Amino acid sequence: MHRLDVELGDRSYAIHAGGDLLADPEWLARVLTAPALFIISDDNVAPHYLPSLRAALGQRLRGELVLPAGEAQKQLDTLSRVFDHLAECRIGRDAALVALGGGVVGDLTGFAAACWQRGIDFYQVPTTLLAQVDASVGGKTAVNHPAGKNLIGAFHQPRAVIADTDTLATLPEREFRAGLAEVVKHALIADPDFLAWLEARVEALNAREPETVGETVLHCCRIKAAVVSEDERERGRRAILNFGHTFGHVIEGALGYGQWLHGEAVAAGMVQAMVLSRTLGLLNEEEQRRAVALMERLKLPCEPPALSVDTWLEWMSRDKKATSAGLRFVLLDGLGRAIIRDDVPESRLREVLACEMQSP
Amino acid sequence: MHRLDVELGDRSYAIHAGGDLLADPEWLARVLTAPALFIISDDNVAPHYLPSLRAALGQRLRGELVLPAGEAQKQLDTLSRVFDHLAECRIGRDAALVALGGGVVGDLTGFAAACWQRGIDFYQVPTTLLAQVDASVGGKTAVNHPAGKNLIGAFHQPRAVIADTDTLATLPEREFRAGLAEVVKHALIADPDFLAWLEARVEALNAREPETVGETVLHCCRIKAAVVSEDERERGRRAILNFGHTFGHVIEGALGYGQWLHGEAVAAGMVQAMVLSRTLGLLNEEEQRRAVALMERLKLPCEPPALSVDTWLEWMSRDKKATSAGLRFVLLDGLGRAIIRDDVPESRLREVLACEMQSP
């Protein structure tokens, strides 16, 4: 088991990553320290891991809510249901929520914790690759609005993250792939050595070789923790973690949340961001080819769905990253080197969007 | 015009208090600096002051939403409507909301700003005495849940507060009285000299003499700003601002939000908290009599409604101030000296609640 600390002053917390964590009630009881707890999970995950969490918490468990799995739950109506349950179970200021599941459960639970009684503690227990490498670290919580992804939310740091990599063995294939997209993202934006490391381990990753997957999770958390520690509330550099997301959020929103998994949309979105980076002379053809080759070997979707240029632009203008001055893009100035640009000419963007439409 | 600074590091802000502020579009335009703004108000206030704000903001005004007046609007459904409008008007991260109205509009708008895109700026333009002396300062934002007052919310500081005391001249009598309850609260918890100052000015206050009302607003803001600067997120001392609220929130919730105005419920709640303080030997009879006499001269309700002891206890246990260990009370250890106590024996509390029921 590895422990990694996210340094954020009095909001610092530990990420515990490794195998067999959820099978150890005594250890869990020591990490989940709140005097009263309420678990939120979904109906895919709960049958597997809820019993052992229950055993760990004993009398301190004040209630639980198991939601239908899927992105469609990440919305205000579900949040309202969560609040009803918290009220019913008398969840007070010193209690904590536990998010047991993937990114949807984590984002929703974290936001519920951020708002309930103006903020109570919560723990992240991510059970998908995407949540372990990305969603559960960094304190971004949110629900979706029909007009856009994660439009309603808060920065609220977890008290601790427990990433049991054994949970990834039973993850549906599509979800595992979606998580690999965020893994590749971490390499592309910040760490060329990690990119090479991944290239050398494609077979092990595709086979979910536990040691390799565990090291991968830990390395991504390390990259993300460093970025977040520097810029908790995304006033600057942290935005590089959104690489692929300006395009990806359009795919998710325009097709209806849940059609494409978040990681799938980010994968296709990263390719679009790389094409735009090339158009602007930031990335060369060889670099792009190398990145796309890795993604293809990891069986990630590299082509966006067919959407009209107007649809792309319409949705982009509603994205959180848009300001009244215009759109903001995270681009690659070489592999492993993300930059943020506010000055992309609309004509160049339109070229990229139109060109992508003709792809197979 | 007076300016008062709330010192909170990078969340510091100014309170501007005085007459004629909303009649000066040029001054308003200088204070409301965001490049894009969206106004939220209610149908009592909007006809009076929305036109001059509109004139001040010109092209920067991106939209407005006028809600029905009243506490019933302070709930998740209305918040959801607010988000729909913000999405429709493309309110982005660099835009700001403007809360033009009383405590309900301020709390709702502040919470909407806290959540929209994980937090955008907002300005408080309070137009009731209660909001000017209390609700608009300090960054507490929230909506109600059927199970309790302000159960869903966030700490989110305004960018500036504009308290135009001229707006108080047209305030309905009942609302003005409700605001005076919070004025008395500030004196009782923290400032015996201010208590004496108020006692000497009851007639001027009842006549809404502008100079006196203006000084009163400023003095309350000064007390509150000092308390908030010391303890922004209510981890300790700030809780004294909740004096009267543990009882008051029961009155508001149990009778249905909007039956008693917040300030009215706080007035009766402060008397109950003083009776409890006396029962515990903290306050003497003479002190209690003096405080109640001032409240009566200001025509504040000093008797709680008839509720069963079980109803009181049931609602209190759901209050935010309750922990799994028990109830927390703000009591007076003499006039002008509030203390926080977690160890009030239930038997003493029951005595006070039962006794109050027999009051006329």
Short mmCIF file of C-alpha atoms in Angstrom, two decimals, chain A residues 10 35-36 62 76-77 79-80 83-85 87-88 90 92-94 107 111 114-119 139-142 145-147 150-156 233-235 242 314 317-325 328, chain B residues 10 35-36 62 76-77 79-80 83-85 87-88 90 92-94 107 111 114-119 139-142 145-147 150-156 233-235 242 314 317-325 328:
data_model
loop_
_atom_site.label_atom_id
_atom_site.label_comp_id
_atom_site.label_asym_id
_atom_site.label_seq_id
_atom_site.Cartn_x
_atom_site.Cartn_y
_atom_site.Cartn_z
CA ASP A 10 -5.50 22.71 6.56
CA PRO A 35 -17.95 9.79 14.47
CA ALA A 36 -20.90 9.29 12.10
CA ARG A 62 -25.92 6.25 10.04
CA LEU A 76 -29.83 18.49 -9.15
CA ASP A 77 -32.85 16.20 -8.70
CA LEU A 79 -28.83 15.82 -5.18
CA SER A 80 -32.16 16.84 -3.73
CA PHE A 83 -30.39 15.84 0.96
CA ASP A 84 -33.72 14.24 1.90
CA HIS A 85 -31.88 11.13 3.06
CA ALA A 87 -32.03 14.98 6.77
CA GLU A 88 -33.87 11.77 7.56
CA ARG A 90 -29.90 13.29 10.99
CA GLY A 92 -25.01 16.60 11.39
CA ARG A 93 -21.98 18.82 11.04
CA ASP A 94 -19.50 16.36 12.49
CA ASP A 107 -18.71 14.15 -7.88
CA PHE A 111 -20.94 18.29 -3.89
CA ALA A 114 -19.86 20.69 0.18
CA CYS A 115 -23.42 22.03 0.57
CA TRP A 116 -24.89 20.06 3.47
CA GLN A 117 -24.92 22.38 6.46
CA ARG A 118 -22.50 24.59 4.48
CA GLY A 119 -19.88 21.87 4.25
CA GLY A 139 -11.61 18.47 -4.76
CA LYS A 140 -13.65 19.28 -7.85
CA THR A 141 -17.24 18.31 -7.18
CA ALA A 142 -20.30 19.01 -9.32
CA HIS A 145 -26.96 21.11 -15.94
CA PRO A 146 -28.85 20.44 -19.19
CA ALA A 147 -26.82 23.34 -20.61
CA ASN A 150 -20.35 20.20 -14.21
CA LEU A 151 -21.90 23.66 -14.34
CA ILE A 152 -23.08 23.47 -10.72
CA GLY A 153 -20.50 22.52 -8.14
CA ALA A 154 -17.88 23.44 -5.58
CA PHE A 155 -14.25 22.99 -4.68
CA HIS A 156 -14.38 20.73 -1.65
CA ARG A 233 -9.08 26.57 -7.26
CA GLU A 234 -7.96 26.60 -10.88
CA ARG A 235 -6.99 30.24 -11.12
CA ASN A 242 -8.75 19.99 -18.56
CA GLU A 314 -22.63 26.57 -29.44
CA SER A 317 -19.47 28.86 -25.65
CA ARG A 318 -21.44 27.49 -22.70
CA ASP A 319 -18.52 25.61 -21.25
CA LYS A 320 -17.17 26.76 -17.89
CA LYS A 321 -13.83 27.47 -19.51
CA ALA A 322 -15.43 30.12 -21.72
CA THR A 323 -15.12 33.71 -20.49
CA SER A 324 -16.91 36.75 -21.85
CA ALA A 325 -13.69 37.38 -23.79
CA ARG A 328 -9.97 28.96 -23.60
CA ASP B 10 -7.90 37.47 -0.61
CA PRO B 35 -17.39 42.71 -16.98
CA ALA B 36 -20.79 40.99 -17.05
CA ARG B 62 -26.61 40.24 -19.15
CA LEU B 76 -33.71 24.14 -4.18
CA ASP B 77 -36.44 24.42 -6.84
CA LEU B 79 -32.21 27.70 -7.19
CA SER B 80 -32.68 25.34 -10.10
CA PHE B 83 -29.37 28.12 -12.84
CA ASP B 84 -31.60 27.76 -15.91
CA HIS B 85 -31.57 31.53 -16.35
CA ALA B 87 -27.29 29.13 -18.47
CA GLU B 88 -29.63 30.88 -20.86
CA ARG B 90 -24.45 32.57 -20.79
CA GLY B 92 -19.56 32.69 -17.43
CA ARG B 93 -16.81 32.48 -14.86
CA ASP B 94 -15.85 36.14 -15.01
CA ASP B 107 -28.94 34.05 0.65
CA PHE B 111 -25.53 30.33 -2.88
CA ALA B 114 -21.12 29.84 -4.84
CA CYS B 115 -22.21 26.88 -7.01
CA TRP B 116 -22.38 28.27 -10.52
CA GLN B 117 -19.31 27.02 -12.36
CA ARG B 118 -17.91 26.14 -8.92
CA GLY B 119 -18.03 29.73 -7.74
CA GLY B 139 -20.59 35.14 3.47
CA LYS B 140 -23.18 32.71 4.78
CA THR B 141 -25.39 31.65 1.89
CA ALA B 142 -28.04 28.95 1.83
CA HIS B 145 -34.72 22.19 3.32
CA PRO B 146 -38.14 21.00 4.54
CA ALA B 147 -36.24 19.46 7.47
CA ASN B 150 -30.37 26.93 5.81
CA LEU B 151 -29.44 23.24 5.70
CA ILE B 152 -28.04 23.51 2.17
CA GLY B 153 -25.51 26.24 1.54
CA ALA B 154 -21.97 27.49 1.36
CA PHE B 155 -19.59 30.05 2.77
CA HIS B 156 -19.07 32.45 -0.11
CA ARG B 233 -16.20 29.47 8.65
CA GLU B 234 -17.73 29.31 12.11
CA ARG B 235 -15.32 26.86 13.66
CA ASN B 242 -26.48 32.61 16.12
CA GLU B 314 -37.39 17.32 17.47
CA SER B 317 -32.02 18.01 16.96
CA ARG B 318 -32.13 18.66 13.21
CA ASP B 319 -30.60 22.10 13.46
CA LYS B 320 -27.17 22.62 11.93
CA LYS B 321 -25.83 23.55 15.34
CA ALA B 322 -26.62 20.06 16.65
CA THR B 323 -23.73 17.59 16.66
CA SER B 324 -23.92 13.86 17.27
CA ALA B 325 -22.90 14.72 20.83
CA ARG B 328 -25.28 23.62 21.15
#
